[in-house]
Amino acid sequence: MKSFGVVVFLLALLNLKICHGALQTGFYVGKCGRQNVESIIRNVVRQRFARDPTIVAALLRMQFHDCFVTGCDASLLLNGPTSEKTSPPNLSVRGYDLIDQAKAAVERACPRVVSCADIIAIATRDAVALAKGINYRVQTGRRDGLTSQARNVNLPGPSISVPSSISFFGSKGGGHTVGVAHCSFFQDRLFNFRNTGRRDPSMNANLANTLRGRCPRGSPVDNIINLDQTPRSSFVVDNGYYRQIRAGKGILEIDQAMAFHPSTRSIVSSLANNGRTFQTQFGAAMIKMGALQVLTGRNGQIRRTCGVRN
């Protein structure tokens, strides 16, 4: 993910209260004849993951950007000159083609049954599992929204303060551990942190020197950097990044601040020290985020194609 830190999501577990409404595990069982809807989607994700493991971070980001605006209603997928897709934070969201492919596959099996919102949730869970993360049980039964406006998009940036991030995420959910960031999101930490003319003192010196080579000042190219610099862990859903930021090797300012702030450092330490705790909380956070402001019953619709209203 590029527009915010990767640590702040699990803070949403603090005092989180969300009504899951009519969502349920196994919602589509028996609704598509003998076809298994989740298996159809999983096959599409598996094929993509085999050639592009970065799709995990892309789908996690897509679900976050969808759910944190008007709820988990696939409004992010709608096309239009003023839709959410056109908002600056969403211009680099990707994975739409995978969702469209999965939608086409389930439409062939059972037309107008599976929502695009549910496909996002199922595909993200499957990508996480393929990346060695927890295979959490997705609750389904969402319906698709009818509106999508760029003006509704309000997502936190990488320089958000710890107290502000706690406030913002305190009523939300989600979890993250893999992703990338453009150099422009953290370059100030390498050369001119808060207009001091120096690097951010909280960043490990060796990491800063390495990143300066990847993100040279004045470069016309905005390179992409893996947020998780842990060897062999960049595309694995694990707690490696939490161990990394505890050592002062956070890429984004908010992530590094979380590791040392009195309000959050114990959480970071817990996740860094216990991989099982991380997996359990990650799955729980994703389930809770997936229940944000969902449309169920007769609200919304089941789109024929994800980018267009019926």
Coordinates of C-alpha atoms in Angstrom, one line a residue:
M1 CA 0.0 0.0 0.0
K2 CA 1.2 3.5 -0.8
S3 CA -0.9 6.1 0.8
F4 CA -0.6 5.1 4.4
G5 CA 1.4 2.9 6.8
V6 CA 1.1 -0.8 7.2
V7 CA 1.1 -0.9 11.0
V8 CA -1.9 1.3 11.8
F9 CA -4.5 -1.2 10.5
L10 CA -4.2 -3.7 13.4
L11 CA -4.8 -0.8 15.8
A12 CA -8.3 -0.9 14.6
L13 CA -8.8 -3.9 16.8
L14 CA -8.8 -1.5 19.8
N15 CA -12.4 -0.9 20.9
L16 CA -13.7 -2.0 17.5
K17 CA -17.5 -2.4 17.4
I18 CA -19.0 -3.3 14.0
C19 CA -22.4 -4.9 13.3
H20 CA -21.9 -7.7 10.7
G21 CA -25.6 -7.6 9.8
A22 CA -26.7 -10.3 7.5
L23 CA -23.1 -11.4 6.5
Q24 CA -22.4 -15.0 7.1
T25 CA -19.8 -17.6 6.3
G26 CA -20.9 -19.8 3.5
F27 CA -23.5 -17.4 2.2
Y28 CA -23.3 -18.8 -1.4
V29 CA -23.5 -22.5 -0.5
G30 CA -26.3 -23.9 -2.6
K31 CA -26.9 -20.7 -4.4
C32 CA -25.0 -21.7 -7.5
G33 CA -26.2 -25.2 -8.1
R34 CA -23.3 -27.6 -7.6
Q35 CA -20.7 -24.9 -8.3
N36 CA -18.6 -23.7 -5.5
V37 CA -18.4 -19.9 -5.8
E38 CA -15.4 -19.4 -3.6
S39 CA -13.5 -22.2 -5.5
I40 CA -14.1 -20.4 -8.8
I41 CA -12.7 -17.2 -7.4
R42 CA -9.8 -18.9 -5.8
N43 CA -8.7 -20.5 -9.1
V44 CA -8.6 -17.1 -10.7
V45 CA -6.5 -15.7 -7.8
R46 CA -4.2 -18.7 -7.8
Q47 CA -3.4 -18.3 -11.5
R48 CA -2.6 -14.6 -11.1
F49 CA -0.5 -15.1 -7.9
A50 CA 1.6 -17.8 -9.7
R51 CA 3.0 -15.1 -12.1
D52 CA 2.6 -12.0 -9.9
P53 CA 2.9 -12.4 -6.1
T54 CA 2.6 -8.6 -5.8
I55 CA -1.1 -9.0 -6.4
V56 CA -1.5 -9.7 -2.6
A57 CA -0.6 -6.2 -1.6
A58 CA -2.7 -4.8 -4.5
L59 CA -5.8 -6.6 -3.4
L60 CA -5.3 -5.7 0.3
R61 CA -5.0 -2.1 -0.8
M62 CA -8.1 -2.3 -3.0
Q63 CA -10.2 -3.7 -0.2
F64 CA -9.0 -1.0 2.2
H65 CA -9.7 1.8 -0.3
D66 CA -13.1 0.5 -1.0
C67 CA -14.2 -0.2 2.6
F68 CA -12.9 3.0 4.1
V69 CA -14.9 5.3 1.9
T70 CA -18.6 4.4 1.8
G71 CA -18.2 0.9 3.1
C72 CA -17.5 -2.5 1.5
D73 CA -19.8 -2.0 -1.5
A74 CA -17.4 -2.2 -4.5
S75 CA -18.0 1.5 -5.2
L76 CA -14.3 1.8 -5.9
L77 CA -14.8 -0.4 -9.0
L78 CA -17.4 1.8 -10.7
N79 CA -16.2 3.8 -13.7
G80 CA -17.0 7.4 -14.3
P81 CA -15.4 10.8 -14.8
T82 CA -15.9 11.7 -11.1
S83 CA -15.9 8.2 -9.5
E84 CA -13.7 7.1 -6.7
K85 CA -11.2 5.7 -9.2
T86 CA -10.4 9.3 -10.2
S87 CA -9.4 10.5 -6.8
P88 CA -5.6 10.9 -6.4
P89 CA -5.1 8.2 -3.7
N90 CA -6.8 5.7 -6.0
L91 CA -5.0 6.4 -9.2
S92 CA -2.4 3.7 -8.5
V93 CA -4.8 1.1 -7.2
R94 CA -4.6 -2.0 -9.3
G95 CA -6.1 -5.5 -9.5
Y96 CA -9.3 -4.4 -11.2
D97 CA -8.6 -6.8 -14.1
L98 CA -8.4 -9.7 -11.6
I99 CA -11.8 -8.8 -10.1
D100 CA -13.3 -8.5 -13.5
Q101 CA -11.9 -11.9 -14.5
A102 CA -13.3 -13.5 -11.3
K103 CA -16.7 -11.8 -11.9
A104 CA -16.9 -13.1 -15.4
A105 CA -16.1 -16.6 -14.2
V106 CA -18.9 -16.6 -11.5
E107 CA -21.3 -15.0 -13.9
R108 CA -20.8 -17.9 -16.3
A109 CA -21.6 -20.3 -13.4
C110 CA -24.6 -18.5 -12.0
P111 CA -25.6 -15.1 -13.4
R112 CA -26.5 -12.2 -11.0
V113 CA -25.8 -14.1 -7.8
V114 CA -22.3 -13.1 -6.6
S115 CA -21.6 -9.4 -5.8
C116 CA -18.5 -7.6 -6.8
A117 CA -18.1 -6.5 -3.1
D118 CA -17.9 -10.2 -2.1
I119 CA -15.5 -11.0 -4.9
I120 CA -13.1 -8.4 -3.5
A121 CA -13.3 -9.9 0.0
I122 CA -12.9 -13.5 -1.2
A123 CA -10.1 -12.8 -3.6
T124 CA -8.2 -10.8 -1.0
R125 CA -8.4 -13.6 1.5
D126 CA -7.3 -16.1 -1.1
A127 CA -4.3 -14.0 -2.0
V128 CA -3.3 -13.7 1.7
A129 CA -3.5 -17.5 2.1
L130 CA -1.4 -18.0 -1.0
A131 CA 1.2 -15.6 0.5
K132 CA 1.5 -17.9 3.6
G133 CA -0.9 -15.8 5.6
I134 CA -3.9 -17.0 7.6
N135 CA -6.8 -18.5 5.6
Y136 CA -9.4 -16.6 7.6
R137 CA -13.1 -17.4 7.0
V138 CA -14.7 -14.7 4.9
Q139 CA -18.2 -13.6 5.7
T140 CA -20.3 -13.0 2.5
G141 CA -23.7 -11.6 1.6
R142 CA -22.7 -8.1 0.6
R143 CA -24.4 -6.3 -2.2
D144 CA -22.9 -3.6 -4.5
G145 CA -23.4 0.1 -4.1
L146 CA -25.0 2.5 -6.6
T147 CA -22.9 5.6 -6.1
S148 CA -19.2 6.4 -6.4
Q149 CA -17.8 9.9 -6.0
A150 CA -14.2 11.1 -5.8
R151 CA -15.2 13.8 -3.3
N152 CA -16.0 11.1 -0.7
V153 CA -12.4 9.7 -0.7
N154 CA -10.6 10.8 2.5
L155 CA -7.7 8.5 3.3
P156 CA -4.8 9.1 5.7
G157 CA -1.3 10.0 4.4
P158 CA 2.1 8.5 5.5
S159 CA 2.8 11.5 7.7
I160 CA -0.3 11.2 9.9
S161 CA 0.5 11.4 13.6
V162 CA 0.1 8.4 15.9
P163 CA -2.8 9.9 17.9
S164 CA -4.6 10.9 14.7
S165 CA -4.1 7.5 13.2
I166 CA -5.5 5.8 16.3
S167 CA -8.5 8.1 16.1
F168 CA -9.0 7.4 12.4
F169 CA -8.6 3.6 12.5
G170 CA -10.2 3.2 15.9
S171 CA -13.6 2.6 14.3
K172 CA -12.4 0.7 11.3
G173 CA -10.6 -2.6 10.7
G174 CA -8.1 -4.3 8.4
G175 CA -4.6 -5.6 8.5
H176 CA -1.5 -5.4 6.4
T177 CA 2.0 -6.7 6.2
V178 CA 3.1 -6.6 2.6
G179 CA 3.2 -3.7 0.1
V180 CA 5.2 -1.1 -1.7
A181 CA 5.7 2.7 -1.6
H182 CA 6.8 5.2 -4.1
C183 CA 10.0 7.1 -3.2
S184 CA 8.0 10.4 -3.1
F185 CA 6.1 9.2 0.0
F186 CA 9.2 9.0 2.2
Q187 CA 12.0 10.8 0.3
D188 CA 11.9 13.7 2.8
R189 CA 13.0 11.2 5.5
L190 CA 16.2 10.5 3.5
F191 CA 17.3 14.1 2.7
N192 CA 15.4 16.8 4.4
F193 CA 13.3 15.6 7.3
R194 CA 11.0 18.4 8.5
N195 CA 13.2 20.9 6.7
T196 CA 16.3 20.1 8.8
G197 CA 18.5 19.2 5.8
R198 CA 19.1 15.8 7.4
R199 CA 17.6 12.4 7.4
D200 CA 15.0 11.3 9.8
P201 CA 17.0 10.3 13.0
S202 CA 14.5 7.5 13.7
M203 CA 15.5 5.7 10.5
N204 CA 18.3 3.2 10.6
A205 CA 21.4 4.8 9.0
N206 CA 22.3 1.8 6.8
L207 CA 18.7 1.6 5.5
A208 CA 18.7 5.4 4.8
N209 CA 21.9 5.0 2.8
T210 CA 20.5 2.1 0.8
L211 CA 17.3 4.0 0.0
R212 CA 19.2 7.1 -1.1
G213 CA 20.6 5.0 -3.8
R214 CA 17.2 3.8 -4.9
C215 CA 15.5 7.2 -4.4
P216 CA 18.1 9.8 -5.5
R217 CA 17.2 13.4 -5.0
G218 CA 15.9 15.1 -8.2
S219 CA 15.3 11.8 -10.0
P220 CA 12.6 12.1 -12.7
V221 CA 11.6 8.5 -11.9
D222 CA 9.5 7.8 -8.8
N223 CA 10.8 4.3 -8.0
I224 CA 8.9 1.7 -6.0
I225 CA 10.3 0.3 -2.8
N226 CA 9.2 -2.8 -0.9
L227 CA 7.9 -1.8 2.5
D228 CA 9.1 -5.1 4.0
Q229 CA 12.8 -5.2 3.5
T230 CA 13.1 -8.5 5.4
P231 CA 15.0 -11.0 3.2
R232 CA 12.6 -13.5 1.5
S233 CA 9.7 -11.9 3.3
S234 CA 8.7 -8.9 1.1
F235 CA 5.7 -10.8 -0.4
V236 CA 5.0 -13.1 2.5
V237 CA 2.1 -12.2 4.9
D238 CA 4.0 -12.5 8.2
N239 CA 5.2 -10.4 11.1
G240 CA 8.6 -9.6 9.5
Y241 CA 7.7 -6.0 9.0
Y242 CA 6.9 -5.5 12.7
R243 CA 10.3 -6.8 13.6
Q244 CA 11.8 -4.5 11.0
I245 CA 10.2 -1.3 12.3
R246 CA 11.2 -2.2 15.8
A247 CA 14.8 -2.0 14.6
G248 CA 14.3 1.4 13.1
K249 CA 13.9 0.2 9.6
G250 CA 10.4 1.5 8.8
I251 CA 10.0 3.0 5.3
L252 CA 7.1 5.2 6.1
E253 CA 7.1 7.8 8.9
I254 CA 3.9 6.7 10.5
D255 CA 5.0 3.1 10.7
Q256 CA 8.3 4.0 12.4
A257 CA 6.4 6.3 14.8
M258 CA 4.1 3.5 15.8
A259 CA 7.1 1.3 16.8
F260 CA 8.3 3.8 19.4
H261 CA 5.2 5.8 20.5
P262 CA 4.0 5.0 24.1
S263 CA 0.5 4.3 22.9
T264 CA 1.4 1.7 20.3
R265 CA 4.9 0.2 20.9
S266 CA 3.6 -2.6 23.1
I267 CA 1.3 -3.7 20.2
V268 CA 4.1 -3.6 17.7
S269 CA 6.3 -5.6 20.1
S270 CA 3.6 -8.2 20.6
L271 CA 3.1 -8.7 16.9
A272 CA 6.9 -8.7 16.2
N273 CA 7.5 -11.4 18.9
N274 CA 4.7 -13.8 18.1
G275 CA 3.9 -14.8 14.6
R276 CA 0.8 -16.7 15.6
T277 CA -0.6 -13.7 17.4
F278 CA 0.0 -11.6 14.3
Q279 CA -1.8 -14.1 12.0
T280 CA -4.8 -14.4 14.4
Q281 CA -5.2 -10.7 14.8
F282 CA -4.6 -10.1 11.1
G283 CA -7.4 -12.4 10.2
A284 CA -9.8 -10.9 12.8
A285 CA -9.0 -7.4 11.6
M286 CA -9.7 -8.2 8.0
I287 CA -13.0 -9.8 8.9
K288 CA -14.0 -6.7 10.8
M289 CA -12.9 -4.3 8.1
G290 CA -14.9 -6.4 5.6
A291 CA -18.1 -5.7 7.6
L292 CA -17.9 -1.9 7.4
Q293 CA -21.2 -0.3 6.2
V294 CA -22.1 -3.3 4.1
L295 CA -25.3 -3.4 2.0
T296 CA -27.3 -6.6 2.4
G297 CA -30.9 -7.8 1.8
R298 CA -32.6 -5.6 -0.7
N299 CA -30.2 -2.7 -0.5
G300 CA -27.9 -2.1 -3.4
Q301 CA -27.7 -4.6 -6.3
I302 CA -25.7 -7.4 -7.8
R303 CA -23.9 -5.9 -10.7
R304 CA -23.6 -7.7 -14.0
T305 CA -20.2 -6.2 -14.5
C306 CA -18.2 -4.6 -11.7
G307 CA -17.4 -1.3 -13.4
V308 CA -21.0 -0.4 -14.4
R309 CA -24.3 -0.1 -12.5
N310 CA -27.1 -2.4 -13.9

